[in-house]
Coordinates of C-alpha atoms and ligand atoms in Angstrom, one line a residue:
M13 CA 188.5 189.3 -20.6
A14 CA 192.1 188.1 -20.6
L15 CA 194.4 187.0 -17.8
I16 CA 197.8 188.7 -18.2
V17 CA 201.0 188.0 -16.2
Q18 CA 203.4 190.9 -16.1
K19 CA 206.9 190.6 -14.6
F20 CA 209.0 193.6 -13.7
G21 CA 212.8 193.3 -13.0
G22 CA 214.8 195.1 -10.4
S23 CA 215.7 198.1 -12.5
S24 CA 212.0 198.6 -13.4
V25 CA 211.2 199.1 -9.7
A26 CA 214.5 200.6 -8.5
D27 CA 213.1 203.8 -6.9
A28 CA 209.7 205.4 -6.0
A29 CA 209.4 207.0 -9.5
R30 CA 210.0 203.7 -11.2
V31 CA 207.5 202.0 -8.8
R32 CA 204.9 204.6 -9.8
N33 CA 205.7 204.1 -13.4
V34 CA 205.2 200.4 -13.1
A35 CA 201.9 200.9 -11.2
G36 CA 200.8 202.9 -14.2
I37 CA 201.5 200.1 -16.7
I38 CA 199.7 197.6 -14.5
T39 CA 196.6 199.7 -14.0
D40 CA 196.4 200.6 -17.7
T41 CA 196.3 196.9 -18.4
Y42 CA 193.7 196.3 -15.7
K43 CA 191.5 199.3 -16.8
K44 CA 191.1 197.5 -20.2
G45 CA 189.2 194.8 -18.4
N46 CA 192.0 192.3 -17.9
N47 CA 192.8 190.2 -14.9
V48 CA 196.4 191.1 -14.0
V49 CA 198.9 189.0 -12.0
V50 CA 202.3 190.7 -11.4
V51 CA 205.6 189.2 -10.5
V52 CA 208.3 191.6 -9.2
S53 CA 212.0 191.3 -8.3
A54 CA 213.8 193.1 -5.6
Q55 CA 214.5 196.8 -6.2
G56 CA 217.7 197.7 -8.1
D57 CA 220.7 196.1 -6.6
T58 CA 219.0 195.0 -3.4
T59 CA 219.9 191.3 -3.9
D60 CA 223.6 192.1 -4.5
D61 CA 223.5 194.4 -1.4
L62 CA 222.0 191.6 0.7
I63 CA 224.7 189.2 -0.5
E64 CA 227.3 191.7 0.5
K65 CA 225.8 192.1 4.0
A66 CA 226.0 188.4 4.5
R67 CA 229.7 188.4 3.4
E68 CA 230.4 191.0 6.1
I69 CA 229.2 188.5 8.7
S70 CA 230.2 185.1 7.4
A71 CA 232.5 183.8 4.6
N72 CA 230.4 180.6 4.3
P73 CA 226.8 181.2 5.5
S74 CA 224.4 178.3 5.3
K75 CA 222.3 178.3 2.1
R76 CA 219.1 178.2 4.2
E77 CA 220.0 181.4 5.9
M78 CA 221.0 183.0 2.6
D79 CA 217.6 182.2 1.2
M80 CA 216.0 183.6 4.4
L81 CA 217.9 186.8 3.8
L82 CA 217.5 187.1 0.0
T83 CA 213.7 186.6 0.0
S84 CA 213.4 189.8 2.0
G85 CA 214.3 191.9 -1.1
E86 CA 211.1 190.9 -2.9
Q87 CA 209.0 191.5 0.2
I88 CA 209.9 195.1 0.0
S89 CA 209.1 195.6 -3.7
I90 CA 205.7 193.8 -3.6
S91 CA 204.5 195.9 -0.7
L92 CA 205.7 199.2 -2.2
L93 CA 204.2 198.4 -5.6
A94 CA 200.9 197.4 -4.0
M95 CA 200.8 200.7 -2.1
A96 CA 201.5 202.6 -5.4
I97 CA 198.6 200.8 -7.1
A98 CA 196.3 201.5 -4.1
E99 CA 197.3 205.2 -4.3
L100 CA 195.9 205.2 -7.9
G101 CA 192.6 203.8 -6.5
Y102 CA 192.7 200.2 -7.7
P103 CA 192.0 197.0 -5.6
V104 CA 195.3 195.2 -5.0
I105 CA 197.0 192.7 -2.8
S106 CA 200.6 191.6 -2.4
L107 CA 201.6 188.0 -1.8
L108 CA 204.8 186.4 -0.8
G109 CA 205.8 183.3 -2.9
W110 CA 204.4 180.8 -0.3
Q111 CA 201.1 182.8 -0.1
A112 CA 200.8 182.5 -3.8
G113 CA 201.3 178.8 -3.5
F114 CA 204.9 178.3 -4.8
N115 CA 206.1 174.9 -3.6
T116 CA 209.7 174.1 -4.4
N117 CA 212.2 171.3 -3.8
S118 CA 214.8 171.9 -1.0
S119 CA 217.8 173.0 -3.0
Y120 CA 218.4 176.3 -1.2
G121 CA 219.8 178.9 -3.6
S122 CA 218.7 177.0 -6.7
A123 CA 215.3 175.5 -5.9
R124 CA 213.1 174.1 -8.5
I125 CA 209.3 174.8 -8.6
R126 CA 207.4 171.6 -7.8
E127 CA 203.9 173.0 -8.0
I128 CA 201.9 176.2 -7.7
K129 CA 198.7 175.9 -5.6
T130 CA 196.7 178.6 -7.2
E131 CA 193.6 178.7 -4.9
R132 CA 194.5 181.8 -3.0
L133 CA 195.5 183.6 -6.2
E134 CA 192.3 182.7 -7.9
K135 CA 190.2 183.8 -4.9
E136 CA 191.9 187.2 -5.0
L137 CA 191.4 187.4 -8.8
D138 CA 187.7 186.5 -8.4
Q139 CA 187.5 189.6 -6.1
K140 CA 188.8 191.6 -9.0
K141 CA 192.1 192.4 -7.3
I142 CA 195.4 193.1 -9.0
V143 CA 197.7 190.5 -7.4
I144 CA 201.4 191.3 -6.9
V145 CA 203.5 188.2 -6.3
A146 CA 207.1 188.1 -5.0
G147 CA 209.3 186.5 -7.6
F148 CA 212.4 184.3 -7.0
Q149 CA 211.0 182.5 -4.0
G150 CA 209.0 179.6 -2.7
L151 CA 208.5 177.3 0.2
N152 CA 209.9 173.7 0.6
K153 CA 208.4 170.7 2.3
Y154 CA 210.0 171.7 5.6
D155 CA 208.1 175.1 5.4
D156 CA 211.4 176.9 4.8
L157 CA 211.9 179.7 2.4
T158 CA 213.8 178.9 -0.8
T159 CA 215.1 181.0 -3.7
L160 CA 215.2 179.9 -7.4
G161 CA 218.7 181.2 -8.3
R162 CA 219.8 184.5 -9.6
G163 CA 217.4 186.0 -12.2
G164 CA 214.8 183.6 -10.9
S165 CA 211.8 186.0 -11.0
D166 CA 211.6 185.3 -14.8
T167 CA 210.9 181.7 -13.9
S168 CA 208.4 182.6 -11.3
A169 CA 206.5 184.6 -13.9
V170 CA 206.5 181.9 -16.5
A171 CA 205.5 179.3 -14.0
L172 CA 202.5 181.4 -12.9
A173 CA 201.5 182.0 -16.4
A174 CA 201.5 178.3 -17.1
A175 CA 199.7 177.4 -13.8
L176 CA 197.0 180.0 -14.4
H177 CA 196.7 179.3 -18.1
A178 CA 197.4 183.0 -18.7
D179 CA 196.7 184.5 -22.1
R180 CA 199.9 186.5 -22.1
C181 CA 203.2 186.6 -20.2
Q182 CA 205.1 189.9 -20.5
I183 CA 208.6 190.3 -19.1
F184 CA 209.2 194.0 -18.6
T185 CA 212.9 195.1 -18.3
D186 CA 215.2 198.0 -18.9
V187 CA 215.8 197.4 -22.6
T188 CA 213.1 197.2 -25.3
G189 CA 213.5 193.6 -26.2
V190 CA 216.0 190.9 -27.1
F191 CA 218.8 192.3 -29.2
T192 CA 221.4 190.8 -31.5
A193 CA 223.9 191.4 -28.7
D194 CA 223.8 193.3 -25.3
P195 CA 222.6 196.8 -26.4
R196 CA 224.4 198.3 -23.5
K197 CA 227.8 197.0 -24.5
V198 CA 227.8 196.6 -28.3
E199 CA 227.2 199.2 -31.0
N200 CA 224.6 198.9 -33.8
T201 CA 222.6 196.0 -32.2
Q202 CA 219.2 195.3 -33.7
K203 CA 216.1 194.3 -31.8
L204 CA 214.7 190.9 -32.8
A205 CA 210.9 190.9 -33.6
D206 CA 210.8 187.3 -32.5
I207 CA 213.0 184.3 -31.6
T208 CA 212.3 180.6 -31.0
Y209 CA 212.4 179.0 -27.6
D210 CA 215.4 176.8 -28.6
E211 CA 217.4 179.8 -29.8
M212 CA 216.5 181.9 -26.8
L213 CA 217.3 179.0 -24.4
E214 CA 220.8 178.8 -26.0
F215 CA 221.2 182.5 -26.0
A216 CA 220.3 182.8 -22.3
T217 CA 222.4 179.8 -21.3
L218 CA 225.4 181.2 -23.2
G219 CA 225.3 184.5 -21.4
A220 CA 222.4 186.8 -22.7
Q221 CA 221.0 187.5 -19.2
V222 CA 217.9 189.4 -20.5
L223 CA 216.0 186.2 -19.8
N224 CA 216.8 183.5 -17.2
N225 CA 217.5 180.3 -19.1
R226 CA 215.2 178.2 -16.8
S227 CA 212.3 180.5 -17.6
V228 CA 212.8 179.9 -21.3
E229 CA 213.0 176.1 -20.7
M230 CA 209.7 176.3 -18.8
A231 CA 208.0 178.5 -21.4
K232 CA 208.9 176.0 -24.0
K233 CA 207.6 173.1 -21.9
Y234 CA 204.3 174.7 -21.2
N235 CA 204.0 176.6 -24.5
V236 CA 203.9 180.0 -22.8
E237 CA 204.5 182.7 -25.4
L238 CA 206.7 185.4 -23.8
E239 CA 207.0 189.0 -24.7
V240 CA 210.2 190.8 -23.6
L241 CA 209.6 194.6 -23.5
S242 CA 210.6 197.8 -21.8
S243 CA 209.0 199.3 -18.7
L244 CA 210.3 202.7 -19.6
V245 CA 209.7 203.0 -23.4
R246 CA 206.3 201.9 -24.6
E247 CA 206.9 200.0 -27.9
P248 CA 206.5 196.4 -29.1
G249 CA 209.1 194.0 -27.7
T250 CA 210.5 190.6 -28.7
I251 CA 208.2 187.6 -28.9
V252 CA 209.7 184.2 -27.8
R253 CA 207.7 181.3 -29.2
E254 CA 207.9 177.9 -30.9
V255 CA 208.2 179.1 -34.5
A256 CA 209.8 182.5 -35.3
K257 CA 208.7 184.4 -38.4
M258 CA 212.0 186.1 -39.0
E259 CA 213.5 183.0 -40.4
K260 CA 215.8 184.6 -43.0
M261 CA 218.4 185.5 -40.4
L262 CA 221.6 183.5 -40.5
I263 CA 222.2 184.0 -36.8
R264 CA 220.1 185.7 -34.1
G265 CA 222.9 187.1 -31.9
V266 CA 226.3 187.1 -30.3
T267 CA 226.8 186.7 -26.5
K268 CA 229.6 186.1 -24.0
D269 CA 230.0 184.4 -20.7
S270 CA 233.0 185.6 -18.6
D271 CA 232.0 183.7 -15.5
I272 CA 233.7 180.4 -16.5
A273 CA 236.8 178.5 -15.8
R274 CA 238.9 176.1 -17.9
I275 CA 239.9 173.0 -16.0
S276 CA 242.8 170.9 -17.5
V277 CA 244.0 167.5 -16.6
V278 CA 247.4 167.1 -18.2
G279 CA 249.2 163.7 -18.4
M280 CA 246.5 161.3 -17.5
K281 CA 246.9 157.6 -18.6
D282 CA 245.7 157.1 -22.2
I283 CA 243.4 154.2 -21.3
P284 CA 239.7 153.5 -21.8
G285 CA 237.4 154.8 -19.1
N286 CA 239.3 157.8 -17.9
A287 CA 237.0 160.3 -19.5
F288 CA 234.0 158.4 -18.2
K289 CA 235.4 158.4 -14.6
M290 CA 236.1 162.1 -14.8
F291 CA 232.8 163.3 -16.1
S292 CA 230.6 160.9 -14.1
R293 CA 232.2 162.1 -10.9
L294 CA 231.6 165.7 -11.9
A295 CA 228.0 164.9 -12.8
Q296 CA 227.4 163.3 -9.4
K297 CA 228.3 166.6 -7.9
N298 CA 226.0 168.4 -10.3
I299 CA 228.9 170.3 -11.9
N300 CA 227.8 171.1 -15.5
I301 CA 230.6 170.9 -17.9
D302 CA 230.7 172.5 -21.3
V303 CA 233.3 172.8 -24.0
I304 CA 235.5 169.7 -23.9
L305 CA 238.8 169.2 -25.6
Q306 CA 240.9 166.0 -25.6
S307 CA 244.4 165.9 -27.0
V308 CA 245.8 163.2 -29.2
G309 CA 247.5 160.6 -27.0
R310 CA 251.3 160.5 -26.8
D311 CA 253.7 158.3 -24.8
G312 CA 250.7 156.6 -23.2
T313 CA 249.2 159.8 -21.8
K314 CA 246.6 162.3 -22.9
D315 CA 245.2 165.6 -21.7
I316 CA 241.6 166.7 -21.3
S317 CA 240.3 170.2 -20.8
F318 CA 236.8 171.5 -20.3
T319 CA 234.9 174.5 -19.0
C320 CA 232.5 174.9 -16.2
A321 CA 231.0 177.8 -14.2
A322 CA 233.7 179.7 -12.4
G323 CA 232.0 179.0 -9.0
Y324 CA 232.5 175.3 -9.4
A325 CA 236.2 175.5 -10.4
D326 CA 237.7 174.7 -7.0
E327 CA 235.4 171.8 -6.4
A328 CA 236.1 170.4 -9.8
V329 CA 239.9 170.6 -9.3
E330 CA 239.5 168.8 -5.9
I331 CA 237.4 166.0 -7.4
L332 CA 239.9 165.5 -10.3
N333 CA 242.9 165.6 -8.1
D334 CA 241.3 162.8 -6.1
I335 CA 241.1 160.7 -9.2
F336 CA 244.2 161.5 -11.2
A337 CA 246.9 162.9 -8.9
M338 CA 247.9 159.3 -8.1
E339 CA 248.7 158.5 -11.7
G340 CA 250.9 161.6 -12.0
A341 CA 248.5 163.9 -13.9
V342 CA 248.4 167.6 -13.2
V343 CA 245.1 169.3 -12.6
S344 CA 244.7 173.0 -12.9
S345 CA 242.1 175.7 -13.4
D346 CA 242.2 179.0 -15.2
T347 CA 239.6 181.7 -14.8
S348 CA 241.1 184.2 -17.2
V349 CA 239.0 182.8 -20.0
A350 CA 235.6 183.7 -21.5
K351 CA 233.3 182.0 -23.9
V352 CA 231.9 183.9 -26.9
S353 CA 229.1 182.3 -28.8
I354 CA 226.8 182.9 -31.8
V355 CA 223.3 181.5 -31.8
G356 CA 220.8 180.9 -34.6
A357 CA 218.8 178.1 -36.3
G358 CA 219.7 179.7 -39.6
M359 CA 223.3 178.4 -39.4
Q360 CA 222.0 174.8 -39.9
S361 CA 221.3 175.5 -43.6
H362 CA 224.2 177.7 -44.3
S363 CA 227.8 176.7 -44.6
G364 CA 230.5 179.2 -43.8
T365 CA 229.0 180.5 -40.6
A366 CA 231.9 179.2 -38.5
S367 CA 234.5 180.5 -40.9
K368 CA 232.8 183.9 -40.8
M369 CA 233.1 184.0 -37.0
F370 CA 236.7 182.7 -36.9
G371 CA 237.6 185.2 -39.7
A372 CA 236.2 188.1 -37.6
L373 CA 238.2 186.9 -34.6
Y374 CA 241.4 186.5 -36.7
E375 CA 241.1 190.1 -38.0
A376 CA 240.6 191.4 -34.5
G377 CA 243.8 189.5 -33.5
I378 CA 242.1 187.2 -31.1
N379 CA 243.4 183.7 -30.5
I380 CA 240.9 180.9 -30.1
G381 CA 241.6 178.4 -27.3
M382 CA 238.8 175.9 -27.7
I383 CA 235.8 175.5 -30.0
S384 CA 232.5 173.8 -29.6
T385 CA 229.4 173.6 -31.8
S386 CA 225.8 172.4 -31.7
E387 CA 223.2 172.5 -34.3
I388 CA 222.4 176.1 -33.6
T389 CA 225.4 177.5 -31.7
I390 CA 229.2 178.0 -32.2
S391 CA 231.2 178.8 -29.1
V392 CA 234.9 179.7 -28.8
L393 CA 237.0 180.0 -25.7
I394 CA 239.3 183.1 -25.6
D395 CA 241.1 185.4 -23.2
K396 CA 238.7 187.1 -20.9
E397 CA 240.4 190.4 -21.6
S398 CA 239.4 190.2 -25.3
A399 CA 235.8 189.1 -24.7
D400 CA 234.1 192.5 -25.3
K401 CA 236.3 193.1 -28.4
A402 CA 235.5 189.7 -29.7
V403 CA 231.7 190.1 -29.3
S404 CA 231.9 193.5 -31.1
A405 CA 234.0 192.1 -33.9
V406 CA 231.8 189.0 -34.4
H407 CA 228.7 191.1 -34.2
K408 CA 230.0 193.5 -36.8
A409 CA 230.8 190.6 -39.2
F410 CA 227.3 189.3 -39.0
F411 CA 225.2 192.5 -38.5
G412 CA 227.3 195.3 -40.0
Ligands
ADP505 P1 215.8 192.6 -15.0 O1 216.3 193.3 -13.8 O2 214.7 193.3 -15.7 O3 215.6 191.2 -14.8 P2 218.4 192.0 -16.3 O4 219.5 192.9 -15.9 O5 218.3 190.6 -15.7 O6 217.0 192.8 -16.1 O7 218.3 191.8 -17.9 C1 218.3 192.9 -18.7 C2 219.7 193.2 -19.2 O8 220.2 192.2 -20.1 C3 219.8 194.4 -20.1 O9 220.0 195.6 -19.4 C4 221.0 194.1 -21.0 O10 222.2 194.9 -20.6 C5 221.3 192.7 -20.8 N1 221.4 191.9 -22.0 C6 222.4 191.0 -22.3 N2 222.3 190.5 -23.5 C7 221.2 191.0 -24.1 C8 220.5 190.9 -25.3 N3 221.0 190.1 -26.3 N4 219.4 191.6 -25.6 C9 218.9 192.4 -24.6 N5 219.5 192.6 -23.4 C10 220.6 191.9 -23.1
LIG506 N1 216.2 189.5 -7.2 C1 216.7 188.3 -7.7 C2 218.1 188.5 -8.3 O1 218.6 189.6 -8.3 C3 215.8 187.7 -8.7 C4 215.6 188.4 -10.0 O2 216.0 189.5 -10.2 O3 215.0 187.8 -10.9 O4 218.7 187.6 -8.8
MG507 MG1 216.8 189.4 -14.9

C-alpha cells in the first residue's frame, strides 16, 4: 500500500463539475488500496476576487488581515471536495492548514513552513480516511493564520509529501505537464517527459508558473519526485527529479517574466564600495535583485542598472535615492520591460546557444536591453510589448 499526495489547483476545482471530476480521480486512487492525502487551492479565481474585495475597502490593508481573508478561499474548496467524495460513498475529512499541523514563520503573505506536525493527519489516515488539506496556509507562533505566497499550494503539497514520506506527489493542473513554453500562449510546444529539479527551479523562478519555485526548491531538498499532470486529460505528465533521462535536449524551454522593473542609478561616483552599499541596503530590505549591468566609468561617474520584481520598484527607488541623491545621481524605475529566458542543462556542453537565442531575437526585430547568464540559463531584458513575440521567436528557433 502506497501513500500518495495529490494536489489540485484552482482551475481543477473551479465549479461543481470540476470538483466531482477531482473527487473521481481521488477515489480511483484510493480504490486501488492507497492512502491518499489531497491538497487543494481555492476555486478558480477566488483568491484574486478576495484581493479585489480587500482593495474596495482599503488601499493598504494589514498583511495579517489579508491572510485572514485569503485563507478563506481554501476553506471553501476543501469542504466542497470532501462533500463530493462523501457523495461517492468514501470516508473523508477536510482539514484547514493548522488542523493538518502546518506551522509557519510570521511573514504574513509569504510565510515559510517551519514544521508540519502530522499526528492528526496520521490518525485520520489510520482510520482509512481520505484527508483533504487546505493548501497555501498555516499558523504562526501567535496562533494567527498565514499564507505562503501566491501559488503556495504547490509548496503545501510538497511539504506534506516530505513530512509523510509519501511514495508519490502528484501536482494536477489544467495542462498535461511541463511544456517547452506556456502551451496556452506559444504554438508547437512540446511536453517534457522529465526535467531536473535545478532546471525546473530556474524555469519556475524565471516565469513558468506551472509550478511554484519554492515547491521545487523543497522537492529538491527532500528528494520528493514530482509528477505534473492534468486533472482533465488522463495521460502521463512530466516528472521532476534529480536526474532527467531526456538529456539530449539543448534547452528545456523558454519563459518570460513581465512582472519586473528595471531600476537605474545614473551618475553615481565611480569609487569603490558604491555597488556594495547599494546592494547590501536592498538585501537588508529583502529585495531580490536580478540582472545587473554596470557601465564603464567616465568623468569620475558610473551607472548601475538592475531588475527586481515590479512590486518592489518604488521601495528600491526610495532606498537608492536615500543613498545616492546627495551625490547628484539620478534614480529611476521602468516597468515597461520584460525578461525572456531559456533554461536547460544541455547548454553547458554546447557553444552557440546564446548566439542562437540572440539571432532569433534579431530576426524578429527585438532589441536586447540587458543580458545575464548562469550555467543553465540565459536571460535578456526587452520591451514588455515584445515579450510574447520574443518567446515565440526564440521557441521556434530551438524547437521548430
Ligand atoms: P494551478 O491553478 O493548477 O496551480 P497555474 O495556473 O498555477 O495552475 O499553472 C498552470 C498554468 O501554467 C498553465 O495553465 C499554463 O498556462 C501555465 N504555464 C506557464 N508556463 C508553462 C509551461 N512551460 N508548461 C506548462 N504550463 C505553463
Ligand atoms: N489560492 C492561492 C493562489 O491563488 C494558492 C494557490 O493557488 O496555490 O495563489
Ligand atoms: Mg499554481
